[in-house]
Tab-separated table of C-alpha atoms and ligand atoms in Angstrom:
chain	number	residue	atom	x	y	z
A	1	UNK	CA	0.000	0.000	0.000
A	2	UNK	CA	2.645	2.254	0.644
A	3	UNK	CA	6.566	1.723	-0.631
A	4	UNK	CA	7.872	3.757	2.593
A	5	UNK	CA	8.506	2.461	5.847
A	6	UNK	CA	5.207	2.463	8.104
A	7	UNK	CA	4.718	3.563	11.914
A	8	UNK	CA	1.777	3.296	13.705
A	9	UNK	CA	0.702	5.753	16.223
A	10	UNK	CA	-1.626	5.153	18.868
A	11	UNK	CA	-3.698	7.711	20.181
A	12	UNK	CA	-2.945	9.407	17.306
A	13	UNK	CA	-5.615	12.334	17.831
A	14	UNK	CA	-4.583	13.002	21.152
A	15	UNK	CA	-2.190	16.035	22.270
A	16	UNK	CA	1.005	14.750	21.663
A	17	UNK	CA	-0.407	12.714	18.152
A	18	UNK	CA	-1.571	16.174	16.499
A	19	UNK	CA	2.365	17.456	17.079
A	20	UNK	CA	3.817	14.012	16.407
A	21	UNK	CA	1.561	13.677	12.970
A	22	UNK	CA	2.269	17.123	11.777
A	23	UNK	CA	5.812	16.682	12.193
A	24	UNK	CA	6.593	12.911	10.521
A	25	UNK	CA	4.506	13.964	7.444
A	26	UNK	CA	6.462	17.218	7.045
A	27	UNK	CA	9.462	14.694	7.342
A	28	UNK	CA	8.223	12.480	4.645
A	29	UNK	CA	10.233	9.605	5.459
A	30	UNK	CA	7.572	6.754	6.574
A	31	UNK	CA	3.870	6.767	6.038
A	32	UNK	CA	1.545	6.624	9.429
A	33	UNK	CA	-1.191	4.480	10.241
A	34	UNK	CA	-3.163	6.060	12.508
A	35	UNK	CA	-5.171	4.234	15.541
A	36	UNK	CA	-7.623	5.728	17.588
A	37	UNK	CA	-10.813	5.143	19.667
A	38	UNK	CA	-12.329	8.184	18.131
A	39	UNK	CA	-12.195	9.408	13.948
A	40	UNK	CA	-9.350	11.687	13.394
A	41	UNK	CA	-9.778	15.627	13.016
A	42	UNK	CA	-9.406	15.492	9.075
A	43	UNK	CA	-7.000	17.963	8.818
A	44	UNK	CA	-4.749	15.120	10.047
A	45	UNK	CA	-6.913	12.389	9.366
A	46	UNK	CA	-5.250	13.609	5.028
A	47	UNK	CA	-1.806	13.204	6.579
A	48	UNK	CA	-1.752	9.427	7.112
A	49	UNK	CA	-1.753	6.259	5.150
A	50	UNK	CA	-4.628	5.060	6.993
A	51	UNK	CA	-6.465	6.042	10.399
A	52	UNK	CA	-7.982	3.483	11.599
A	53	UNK	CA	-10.898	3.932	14.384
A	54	UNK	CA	-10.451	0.988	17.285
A	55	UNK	CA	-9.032	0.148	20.361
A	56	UNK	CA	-5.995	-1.212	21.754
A	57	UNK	CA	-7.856	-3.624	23.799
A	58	UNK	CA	-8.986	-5.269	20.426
A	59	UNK	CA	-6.265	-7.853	19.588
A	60	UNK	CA	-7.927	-8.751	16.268
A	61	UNK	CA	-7.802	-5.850	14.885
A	62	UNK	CA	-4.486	-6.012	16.038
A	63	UNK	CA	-3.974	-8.738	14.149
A	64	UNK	CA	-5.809	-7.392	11.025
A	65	UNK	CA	-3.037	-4.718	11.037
A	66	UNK	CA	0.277	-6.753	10.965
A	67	UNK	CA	-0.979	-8.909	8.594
A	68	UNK	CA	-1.862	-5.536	5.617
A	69	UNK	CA	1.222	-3.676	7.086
A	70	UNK	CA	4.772	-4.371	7.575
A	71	UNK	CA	5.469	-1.886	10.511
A	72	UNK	CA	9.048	-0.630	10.998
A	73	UNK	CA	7.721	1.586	14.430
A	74	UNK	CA	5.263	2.486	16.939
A	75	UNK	CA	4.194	5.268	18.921
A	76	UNK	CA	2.135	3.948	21.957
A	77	UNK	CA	0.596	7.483	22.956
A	78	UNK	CA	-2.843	5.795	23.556
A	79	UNK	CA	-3.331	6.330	27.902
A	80	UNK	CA	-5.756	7.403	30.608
A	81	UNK	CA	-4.051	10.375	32.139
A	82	UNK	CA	-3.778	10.537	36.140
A	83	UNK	CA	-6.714	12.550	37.526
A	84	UNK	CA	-8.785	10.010	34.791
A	85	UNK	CA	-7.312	6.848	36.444
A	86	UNK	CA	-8.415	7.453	39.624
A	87	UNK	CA	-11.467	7.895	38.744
A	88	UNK	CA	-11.471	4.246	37.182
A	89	UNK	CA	-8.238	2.579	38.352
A	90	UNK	CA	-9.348	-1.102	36.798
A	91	UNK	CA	-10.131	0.616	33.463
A	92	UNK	CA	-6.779	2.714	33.609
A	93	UNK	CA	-5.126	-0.229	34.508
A	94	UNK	CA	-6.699	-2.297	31.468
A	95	UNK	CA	-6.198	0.905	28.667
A	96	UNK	CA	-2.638	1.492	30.000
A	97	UNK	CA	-0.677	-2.049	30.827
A	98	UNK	CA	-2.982	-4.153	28.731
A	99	UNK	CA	-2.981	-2.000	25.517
A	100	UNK	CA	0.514	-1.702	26.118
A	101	UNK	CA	1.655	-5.554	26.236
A	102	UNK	CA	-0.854	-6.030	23.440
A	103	UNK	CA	1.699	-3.385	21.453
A	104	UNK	CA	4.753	-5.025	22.360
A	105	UNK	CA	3.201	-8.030	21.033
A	106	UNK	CA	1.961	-6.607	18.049
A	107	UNK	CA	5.733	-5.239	18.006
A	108	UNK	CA	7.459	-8.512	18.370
A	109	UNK	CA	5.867	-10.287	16.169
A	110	UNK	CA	6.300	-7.352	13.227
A	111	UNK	CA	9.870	-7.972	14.402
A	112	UNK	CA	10.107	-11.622	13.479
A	113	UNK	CA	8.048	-11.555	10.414
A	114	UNK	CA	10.289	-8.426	8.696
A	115	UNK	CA	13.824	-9.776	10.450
A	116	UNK	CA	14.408	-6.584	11.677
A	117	UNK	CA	13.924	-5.089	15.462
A	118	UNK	CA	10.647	-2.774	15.623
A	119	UNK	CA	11.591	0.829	17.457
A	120	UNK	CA	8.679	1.312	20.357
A	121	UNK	CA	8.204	4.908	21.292
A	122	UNK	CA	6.261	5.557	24.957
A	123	UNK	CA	5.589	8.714	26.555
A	124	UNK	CA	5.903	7.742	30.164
A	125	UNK	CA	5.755	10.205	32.484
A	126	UNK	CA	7.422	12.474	35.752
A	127	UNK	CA	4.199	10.484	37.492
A	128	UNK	CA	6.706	7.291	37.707
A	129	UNK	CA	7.932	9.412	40.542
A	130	UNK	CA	6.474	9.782	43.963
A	131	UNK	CA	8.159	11.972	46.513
A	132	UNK	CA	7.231	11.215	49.990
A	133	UNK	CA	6.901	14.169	50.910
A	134	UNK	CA	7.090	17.701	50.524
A	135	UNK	CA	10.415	18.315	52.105
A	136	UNK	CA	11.923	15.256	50.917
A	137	UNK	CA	10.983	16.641	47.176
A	138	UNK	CA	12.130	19.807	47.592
A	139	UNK	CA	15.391	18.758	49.030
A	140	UNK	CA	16.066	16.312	46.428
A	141	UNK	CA	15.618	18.660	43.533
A	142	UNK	CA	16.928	17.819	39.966
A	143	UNK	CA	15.991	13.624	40.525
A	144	UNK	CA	17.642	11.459	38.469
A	145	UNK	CA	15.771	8.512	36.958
A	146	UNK	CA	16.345	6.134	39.767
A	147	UNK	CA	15.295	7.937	42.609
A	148	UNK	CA	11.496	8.066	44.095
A	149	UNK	CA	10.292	5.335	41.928
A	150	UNK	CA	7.286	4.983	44.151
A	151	UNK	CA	4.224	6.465	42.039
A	152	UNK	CA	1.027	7.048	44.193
A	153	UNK	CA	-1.105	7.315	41.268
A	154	UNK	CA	-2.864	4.049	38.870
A	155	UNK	CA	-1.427	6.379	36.007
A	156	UNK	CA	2.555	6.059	37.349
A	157	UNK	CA	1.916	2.835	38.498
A	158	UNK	CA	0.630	1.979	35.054
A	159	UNK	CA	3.951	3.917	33.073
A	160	UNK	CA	6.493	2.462	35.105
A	161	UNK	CA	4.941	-1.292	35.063
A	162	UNK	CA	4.972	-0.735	31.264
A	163	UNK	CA	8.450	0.849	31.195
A	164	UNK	CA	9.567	-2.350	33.226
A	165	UNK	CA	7.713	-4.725	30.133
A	166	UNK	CA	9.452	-2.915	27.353
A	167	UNK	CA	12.924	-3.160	28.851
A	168	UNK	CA	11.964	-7.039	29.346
A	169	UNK	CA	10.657	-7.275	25.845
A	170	UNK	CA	13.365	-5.692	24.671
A	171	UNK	CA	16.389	-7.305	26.532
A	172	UNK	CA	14.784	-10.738	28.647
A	173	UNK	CA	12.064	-11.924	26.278
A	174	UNK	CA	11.857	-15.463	26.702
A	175	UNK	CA	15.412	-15.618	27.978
A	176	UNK	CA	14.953	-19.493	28.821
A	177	UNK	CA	14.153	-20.762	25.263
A	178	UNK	CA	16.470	-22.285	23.357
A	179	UNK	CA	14.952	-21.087	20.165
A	180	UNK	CA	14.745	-17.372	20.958
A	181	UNK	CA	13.654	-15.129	18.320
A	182	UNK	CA	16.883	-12.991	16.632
A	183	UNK	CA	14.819	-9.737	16.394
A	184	UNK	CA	12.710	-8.107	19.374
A	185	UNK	CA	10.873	-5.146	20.317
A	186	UNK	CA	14.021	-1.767	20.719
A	187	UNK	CA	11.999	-0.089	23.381
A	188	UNK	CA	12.446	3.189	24.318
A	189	UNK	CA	10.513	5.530	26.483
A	190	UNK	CA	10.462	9.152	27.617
A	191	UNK	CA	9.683	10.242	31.046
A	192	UNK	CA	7.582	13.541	30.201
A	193	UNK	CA	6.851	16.543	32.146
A	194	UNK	CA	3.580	17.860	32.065
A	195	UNK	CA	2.684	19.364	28.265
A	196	UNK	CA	1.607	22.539	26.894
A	197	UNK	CA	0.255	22.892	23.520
A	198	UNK	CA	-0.688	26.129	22.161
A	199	UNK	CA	-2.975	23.985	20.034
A	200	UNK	CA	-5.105	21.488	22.103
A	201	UNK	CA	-5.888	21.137	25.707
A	202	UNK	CA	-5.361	17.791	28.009
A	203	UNK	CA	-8.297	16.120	29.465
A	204	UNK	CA	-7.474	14.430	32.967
A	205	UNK	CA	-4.196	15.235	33.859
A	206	UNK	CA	-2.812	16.485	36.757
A	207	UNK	CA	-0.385	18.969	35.259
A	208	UNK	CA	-3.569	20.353	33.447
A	209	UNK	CA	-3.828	23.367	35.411
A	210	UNK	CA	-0.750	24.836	33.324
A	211	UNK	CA	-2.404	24.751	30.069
A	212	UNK	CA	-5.646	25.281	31.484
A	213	UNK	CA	-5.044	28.421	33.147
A	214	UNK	CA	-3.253	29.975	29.813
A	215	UNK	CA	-6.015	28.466	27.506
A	216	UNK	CA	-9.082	30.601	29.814
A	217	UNK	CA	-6.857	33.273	29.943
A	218	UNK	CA	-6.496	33.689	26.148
A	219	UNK	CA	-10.476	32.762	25.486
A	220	UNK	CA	-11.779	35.359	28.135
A	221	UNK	CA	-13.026	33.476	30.620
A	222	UNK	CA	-11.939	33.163	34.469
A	223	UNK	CA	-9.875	30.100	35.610
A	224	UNK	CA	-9.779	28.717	39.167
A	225	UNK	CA	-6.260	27.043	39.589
A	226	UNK	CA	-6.306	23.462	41.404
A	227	UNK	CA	-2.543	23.648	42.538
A	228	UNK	CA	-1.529	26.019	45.209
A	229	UNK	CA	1.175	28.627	44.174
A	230	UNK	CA	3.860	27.293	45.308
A	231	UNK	CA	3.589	24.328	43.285
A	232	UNK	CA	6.500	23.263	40.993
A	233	UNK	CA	6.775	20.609	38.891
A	234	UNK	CA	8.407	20.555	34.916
A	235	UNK	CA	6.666	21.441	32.218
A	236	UNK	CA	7.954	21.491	28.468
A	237	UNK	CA	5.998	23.075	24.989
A	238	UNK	CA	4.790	20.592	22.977
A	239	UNK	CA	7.687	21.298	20.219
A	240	UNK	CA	10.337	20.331	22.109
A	241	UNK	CA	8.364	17.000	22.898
A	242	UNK	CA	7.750	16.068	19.570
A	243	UNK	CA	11.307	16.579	18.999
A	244	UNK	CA	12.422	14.467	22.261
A	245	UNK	CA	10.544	11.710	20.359
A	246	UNK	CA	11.944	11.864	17.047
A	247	UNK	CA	15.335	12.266	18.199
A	248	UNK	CA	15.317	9.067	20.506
A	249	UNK	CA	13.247	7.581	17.466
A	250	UNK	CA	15.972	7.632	15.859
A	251	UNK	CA	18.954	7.100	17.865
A	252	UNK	CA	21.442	4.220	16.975
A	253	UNK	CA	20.721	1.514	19.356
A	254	UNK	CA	24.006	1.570	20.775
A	255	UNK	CA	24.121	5.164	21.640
A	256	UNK	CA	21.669	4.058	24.304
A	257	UNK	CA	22.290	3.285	27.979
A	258	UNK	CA	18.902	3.000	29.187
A	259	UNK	CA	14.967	2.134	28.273
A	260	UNK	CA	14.123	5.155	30.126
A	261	UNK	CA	14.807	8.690	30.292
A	262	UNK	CA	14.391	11.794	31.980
A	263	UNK	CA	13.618	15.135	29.929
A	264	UNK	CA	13.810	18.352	31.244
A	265	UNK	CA	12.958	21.874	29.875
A	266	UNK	CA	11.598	24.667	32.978
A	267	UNK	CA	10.088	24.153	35.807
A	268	UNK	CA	7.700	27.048	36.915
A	269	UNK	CA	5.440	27.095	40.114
A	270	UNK	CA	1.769	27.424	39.134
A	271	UNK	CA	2.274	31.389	40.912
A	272	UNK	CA	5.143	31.864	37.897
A	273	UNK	CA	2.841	29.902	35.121
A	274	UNK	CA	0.127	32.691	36.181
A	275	UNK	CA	2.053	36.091	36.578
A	276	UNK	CA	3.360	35.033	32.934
A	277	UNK	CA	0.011	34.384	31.669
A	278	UNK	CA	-0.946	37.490	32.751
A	279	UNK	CA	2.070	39.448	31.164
A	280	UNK	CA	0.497	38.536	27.752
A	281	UNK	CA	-3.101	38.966	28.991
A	282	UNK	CA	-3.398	41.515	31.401
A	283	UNK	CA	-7.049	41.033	32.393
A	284	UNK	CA	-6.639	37.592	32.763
A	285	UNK	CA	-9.408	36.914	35.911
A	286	UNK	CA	-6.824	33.762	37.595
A	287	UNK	CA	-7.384	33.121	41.157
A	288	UNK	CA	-6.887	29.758	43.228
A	289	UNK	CA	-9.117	27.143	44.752
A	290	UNK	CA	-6.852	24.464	45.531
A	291	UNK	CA	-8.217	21.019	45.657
A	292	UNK	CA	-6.451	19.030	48.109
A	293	UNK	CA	-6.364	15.489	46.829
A	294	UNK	CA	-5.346	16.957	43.358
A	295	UNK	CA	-2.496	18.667	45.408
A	296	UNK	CA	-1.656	15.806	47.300
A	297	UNK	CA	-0.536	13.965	43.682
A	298	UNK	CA	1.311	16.705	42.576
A	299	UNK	CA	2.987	17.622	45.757
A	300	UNK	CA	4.880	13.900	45.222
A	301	UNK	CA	6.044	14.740	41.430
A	302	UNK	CA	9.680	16.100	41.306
A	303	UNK	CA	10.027	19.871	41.318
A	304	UNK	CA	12.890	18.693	38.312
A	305	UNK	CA	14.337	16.330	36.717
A	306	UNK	CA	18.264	15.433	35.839
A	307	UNK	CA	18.111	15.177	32.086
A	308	UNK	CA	21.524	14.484	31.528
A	309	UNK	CA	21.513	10.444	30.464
A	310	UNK	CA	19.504	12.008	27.586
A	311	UNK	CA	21.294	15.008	26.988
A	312	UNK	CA	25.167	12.610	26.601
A	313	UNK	CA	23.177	9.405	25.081
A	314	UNK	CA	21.071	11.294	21.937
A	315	UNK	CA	21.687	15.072	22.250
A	316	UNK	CA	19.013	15.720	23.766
A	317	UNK	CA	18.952	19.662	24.420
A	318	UNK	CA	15.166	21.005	24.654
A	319	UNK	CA	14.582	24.217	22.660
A	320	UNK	CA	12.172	25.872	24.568
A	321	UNK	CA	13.228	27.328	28.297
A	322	UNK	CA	9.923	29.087	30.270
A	323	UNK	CA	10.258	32.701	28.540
A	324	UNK	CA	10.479	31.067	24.859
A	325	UNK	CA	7.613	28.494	25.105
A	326	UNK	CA	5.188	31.445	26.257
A	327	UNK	CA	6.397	34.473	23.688
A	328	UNK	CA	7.161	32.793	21.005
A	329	UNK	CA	5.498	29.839	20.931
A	330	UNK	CA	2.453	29.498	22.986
A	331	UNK	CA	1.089	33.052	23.352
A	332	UNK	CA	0.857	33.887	19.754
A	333	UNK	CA	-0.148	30.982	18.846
A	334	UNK	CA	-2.960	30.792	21.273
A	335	UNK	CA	-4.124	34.212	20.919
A	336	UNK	CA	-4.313	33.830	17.388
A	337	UNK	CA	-6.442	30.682	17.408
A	338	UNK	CA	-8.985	31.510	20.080
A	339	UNK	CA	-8.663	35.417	18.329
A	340	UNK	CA	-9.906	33.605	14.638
A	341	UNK	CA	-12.248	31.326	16.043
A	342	UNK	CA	-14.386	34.626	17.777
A	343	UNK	CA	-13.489	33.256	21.290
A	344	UNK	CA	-12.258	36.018	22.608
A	345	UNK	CA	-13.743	39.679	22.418
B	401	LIG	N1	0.386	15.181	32.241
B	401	LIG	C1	0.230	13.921	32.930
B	401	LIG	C2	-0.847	13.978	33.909
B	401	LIG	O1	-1.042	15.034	34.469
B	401	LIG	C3	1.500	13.541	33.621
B	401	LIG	O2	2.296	12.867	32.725
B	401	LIG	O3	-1.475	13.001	34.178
């Protein structure tokens, strides 16, 4: 169907999959099949090979897709985000580890059949972390990938049980057979700060209040911030994410130390994210109504993270820092969307 090389995104109309979509088809080098529970905005939808409207969960279709396609990668976005999970813990669980190990499956088995490993891309997530407390997070500061790995949340539980499955498929899979497979799953995943599009907004996250608070802003309308002001966790523009995940995408193998890594960009407390926000929209209406159990997740993320595996292992060095992402990137781009679709006054 298509004489490029084919990777499938999951999730593909999701926050990160609009950036990620955009940015392989301006590439041109592999064609994208497209998977998602709901049809693709079509503006998109005309950038792929094929979107394809389904569910993770659903092994045949699955199925139906590695036998059309001969896939040479995957991008696992597909999740329930934190706040969502505990709402439904048994459903996060099920949409996050199961739809995950179905992938990898899917993955190693496109491995075998083309003779050649299959590159697995996965957004996990600063909420692999979990601080025991307030002090104990801000004393530790920039955390490196190994420290706190005690996540509080069915969402971190969920990213770092899945980080642990791609390192196995990728280095232990059936260690004890004697007629191992050559090729396997090359997993590699990302441990993201919380997002900011100028383009779309996140549904269930904890980080949301970020983008939240900068989306009312630009549209007019008053925003009550969850977090208290002294909250701090990293945040990065969505830019410098898609580029995190091209760029380990397509790092040699052997440049690689780990299956998981830390990316840093700034780190603003929700007081900073607001005063800014207010810079570029002075009547801005922003006040605070913490809620407590929302708080009580963030207040065990990492007020940083030490990026630097990522930084010597595939160069990774993030564009944006705090004043970029909002002049240049997000406040234009925000004001002029909300400005053209007669949101604001
Ligand atoms: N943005 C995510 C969330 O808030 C964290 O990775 O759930």
């Amino acid at each position: 169907m298509t004489d490029k090389p084919v990777v499938v995104i999951s999730g593909a109309g999701g926050e990160i999959g609009h950036g990620l979509i955009q940015r392989i088809a301006a590439e041109g080098n592999y064609s994208i099949l497209a998977l998602d529970l709901r049809p693709l905005d079509p503006d998109l939808a005309k950038l792929c090979a094929e979107t394809v409207e389904g569910s993770i969960l659903d092994t045949a279709l699955l199925e139906a897709l590695a036998s059309k396609y001969r896939v040479a990668g995957i991008f696992h976005l597909a999740a329930m985000l934190s706040t969502s999970g505990e709402a439904k813990p048994e459903l996060a669980h099920a949409v996050n580890v199961q739809g995950t190990l179905n992938l990898l499956t899917f993955a190693n088995r496109e491995a075998n059949n083309a003779g050649a490993n299959v590159r697995f891309l996965f957004p996990s997530s600063i909420a692999v972390y979990g601080a025991p407390s307030i002090s104990a997070k801000e004393a530790a500061g920039r955390i490196t990938e190994e420290q706190f790995l005690m996540p509080t949340t069915m969402y971190g539980v969920n990213k770092l049980s899945c980080e642990h499955l791609g390192r196995y498929y990728t280095h232990h899979y059936r260690q004890l057979s004697s007629d191992r497979d050559p090729f396997h799953v090359d997993f590699r995943s990302i441990r993201f700060p919380g997002l900011i599009s100028a383009f779309t907004v996140p549904s269930g996250g904890t980080s949301d209040y970020a983008p939240e608070m900068l989306h009312a802003a630009a549209k007019g309308e008053p925003y009550a911030c969850f977090a208290r002001p002294d909250t701090r966790i990293p945040f990065m523009a969505m830019p410098d994410a898609i580029d995190a995940l091209m760029k380990l995408f397509e790092a040699p193998a052997e440049a690689l130390t780990t299956t998981a890594y830390n990316v840093g960009a700034f780190s603003p407390s929700a007081e900073e994210v607001r005063l800014k926000t207010l810079e570029a929209f002075p009547g801005a209406e922003i006040t605070y109504q913490n809620d407590v159990k929302r708080q009580g997740i963030l207040d065990t993320w990492p007020a940083d993270v030490d990026d630097s595996r990522a930084r010597a292992d595939w160069g990774w060095a993030p564009q944006y820092d705090f004043d970029r992402s909002f002049n240049e990137y997000l406040i234009p781009n925000i004001a002029r969307r909300y400005a053209l679709s007669g949101t604001t006054s």
